[in-house]
PDB file of C-alpha atoms in Angstrom:
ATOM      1  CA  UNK A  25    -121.515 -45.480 -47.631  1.00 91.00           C
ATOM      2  CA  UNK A  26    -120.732 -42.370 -49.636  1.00 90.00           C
ATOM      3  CA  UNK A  27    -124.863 -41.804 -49.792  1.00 94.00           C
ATOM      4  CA  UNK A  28    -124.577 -41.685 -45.845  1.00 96.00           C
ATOM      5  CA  UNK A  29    -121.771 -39.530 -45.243  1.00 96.00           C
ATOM      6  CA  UNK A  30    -123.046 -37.285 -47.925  1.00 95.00           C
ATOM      7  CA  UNK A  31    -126.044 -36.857 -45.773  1.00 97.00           C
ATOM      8  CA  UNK A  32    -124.309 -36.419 -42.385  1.00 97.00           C
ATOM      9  CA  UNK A  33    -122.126 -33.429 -43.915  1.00 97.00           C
ATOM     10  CA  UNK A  34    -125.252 -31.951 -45.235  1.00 97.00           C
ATOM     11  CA  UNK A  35    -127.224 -31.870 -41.996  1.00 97.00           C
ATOM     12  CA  UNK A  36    -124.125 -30.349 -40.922  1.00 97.00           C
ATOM     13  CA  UNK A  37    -124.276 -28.257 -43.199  1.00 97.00           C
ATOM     14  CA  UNK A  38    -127.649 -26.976 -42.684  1.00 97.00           C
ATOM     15  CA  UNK A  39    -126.758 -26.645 -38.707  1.00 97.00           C
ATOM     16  CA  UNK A  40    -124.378 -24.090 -39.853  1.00 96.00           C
ATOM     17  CA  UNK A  41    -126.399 -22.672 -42.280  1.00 96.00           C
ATOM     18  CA  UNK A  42    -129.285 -22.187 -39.908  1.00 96.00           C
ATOM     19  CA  UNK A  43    -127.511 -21.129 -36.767  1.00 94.00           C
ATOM     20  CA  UNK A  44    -125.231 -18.244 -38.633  1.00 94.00           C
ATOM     21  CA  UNK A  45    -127.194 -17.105 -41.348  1.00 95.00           C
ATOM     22  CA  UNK A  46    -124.023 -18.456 -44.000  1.00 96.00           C
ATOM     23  CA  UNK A  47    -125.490 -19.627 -47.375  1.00 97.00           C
ATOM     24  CA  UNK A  48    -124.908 -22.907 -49.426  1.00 97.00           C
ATOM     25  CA  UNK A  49    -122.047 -22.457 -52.550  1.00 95.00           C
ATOM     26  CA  UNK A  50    -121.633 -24.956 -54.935  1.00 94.00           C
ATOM     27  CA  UNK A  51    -119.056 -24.533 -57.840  1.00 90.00           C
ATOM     28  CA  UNK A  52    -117.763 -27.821 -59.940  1.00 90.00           C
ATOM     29  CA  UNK A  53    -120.271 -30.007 -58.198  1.00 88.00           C
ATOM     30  CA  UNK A  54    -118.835 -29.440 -54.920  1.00 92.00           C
ATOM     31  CA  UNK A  55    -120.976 -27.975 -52.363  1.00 95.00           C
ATOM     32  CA  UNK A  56    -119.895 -25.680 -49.691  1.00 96.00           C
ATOM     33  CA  UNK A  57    -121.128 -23.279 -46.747  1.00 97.00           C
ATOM     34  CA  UNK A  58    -120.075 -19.882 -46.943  1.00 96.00           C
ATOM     35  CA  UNK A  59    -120.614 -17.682 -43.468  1.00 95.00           C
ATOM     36  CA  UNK A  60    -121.281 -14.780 -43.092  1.00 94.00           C
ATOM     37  CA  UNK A  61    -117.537 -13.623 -42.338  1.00 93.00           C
ATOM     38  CA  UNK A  62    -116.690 -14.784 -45.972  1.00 93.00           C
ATOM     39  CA  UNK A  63    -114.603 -18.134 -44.993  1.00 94.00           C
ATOM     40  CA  UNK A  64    -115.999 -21.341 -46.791  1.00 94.00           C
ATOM     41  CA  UNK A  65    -116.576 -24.353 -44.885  1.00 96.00           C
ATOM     42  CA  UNK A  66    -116.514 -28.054 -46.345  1.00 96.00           C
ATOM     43  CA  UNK A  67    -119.094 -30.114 -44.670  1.00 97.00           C
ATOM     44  CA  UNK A  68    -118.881 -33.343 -46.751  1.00 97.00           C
ATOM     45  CA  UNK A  69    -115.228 -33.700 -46.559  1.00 96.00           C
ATOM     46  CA  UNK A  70    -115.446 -33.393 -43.014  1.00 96.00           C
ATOM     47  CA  UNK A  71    -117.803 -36.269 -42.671  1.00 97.00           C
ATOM     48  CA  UNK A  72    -115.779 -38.290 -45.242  1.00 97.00           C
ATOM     49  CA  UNK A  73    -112.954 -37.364 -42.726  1.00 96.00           C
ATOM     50  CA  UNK A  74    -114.739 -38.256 -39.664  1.00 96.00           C
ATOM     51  CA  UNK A  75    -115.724 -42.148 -41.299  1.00 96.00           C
ATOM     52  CA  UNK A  76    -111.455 -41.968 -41.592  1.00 96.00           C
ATOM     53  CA  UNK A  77    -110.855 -41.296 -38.104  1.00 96.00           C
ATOM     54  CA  UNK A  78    -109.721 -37.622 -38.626  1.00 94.00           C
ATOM     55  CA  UNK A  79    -112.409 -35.167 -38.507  1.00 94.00           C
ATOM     56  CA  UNK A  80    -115.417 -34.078 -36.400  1.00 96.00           C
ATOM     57  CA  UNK A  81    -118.557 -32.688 -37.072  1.00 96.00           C
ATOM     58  CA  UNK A  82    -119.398 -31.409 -33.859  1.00 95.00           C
ATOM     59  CA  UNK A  83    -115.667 -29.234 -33.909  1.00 95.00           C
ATOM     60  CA  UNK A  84    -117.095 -28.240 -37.703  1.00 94.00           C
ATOM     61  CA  UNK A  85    -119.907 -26.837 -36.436  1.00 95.00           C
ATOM     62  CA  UNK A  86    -118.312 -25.026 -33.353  1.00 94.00           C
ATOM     63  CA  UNK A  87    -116.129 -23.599 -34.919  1.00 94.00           C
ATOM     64  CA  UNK A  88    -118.116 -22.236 -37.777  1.00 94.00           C
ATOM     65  CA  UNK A  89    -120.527 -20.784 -35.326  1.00 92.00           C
ATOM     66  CA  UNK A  90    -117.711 -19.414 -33.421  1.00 90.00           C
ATOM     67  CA  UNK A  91    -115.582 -17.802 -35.782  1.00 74.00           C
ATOM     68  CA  UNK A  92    -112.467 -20.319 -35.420  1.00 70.00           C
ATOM     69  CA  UNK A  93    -110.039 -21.643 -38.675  1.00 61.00           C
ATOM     70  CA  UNK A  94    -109.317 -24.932 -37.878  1.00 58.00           C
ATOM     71  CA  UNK A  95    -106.633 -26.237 -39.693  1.00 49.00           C
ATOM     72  CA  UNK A  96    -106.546 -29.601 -42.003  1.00 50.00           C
TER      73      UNK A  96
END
């Protein structure tokens, strides 16, 4: 399941990437999207949250593209 999710965050990931010109960060073998107004975005937690019931992609996305925080 983990090889799944893993992929959903990363096509999210790549969305974000893509639409906003942000760039992929990876430190301690995490991986993260960094946009272009500095703010780091975690793409695989959210889909690890969205398989709990707690997250959404979509809202990821939207609000990466957007400018928003969203908040835990």
């Amino acid at each position: 399941m983990e090889t799944v999710l893993r992929g959903f965050g990363a096509y999210a990931g790549e969305v974000i990437a893509r639409q906003t010109g942000a760039e992929w960060w990876a430190t301690g073998g995490d991986h993260w999207v960094r946009t272009p107004d500095g703010r780091l975005w975690d793409p695989f937690d959210e889909a690890r949250r969205c398989f709990a019931g707690h997250g959404s992609l979509r809202l990821l996305c939207r609000d990466a593209m957007t400018g928003n925080a969203r908040l835990p």
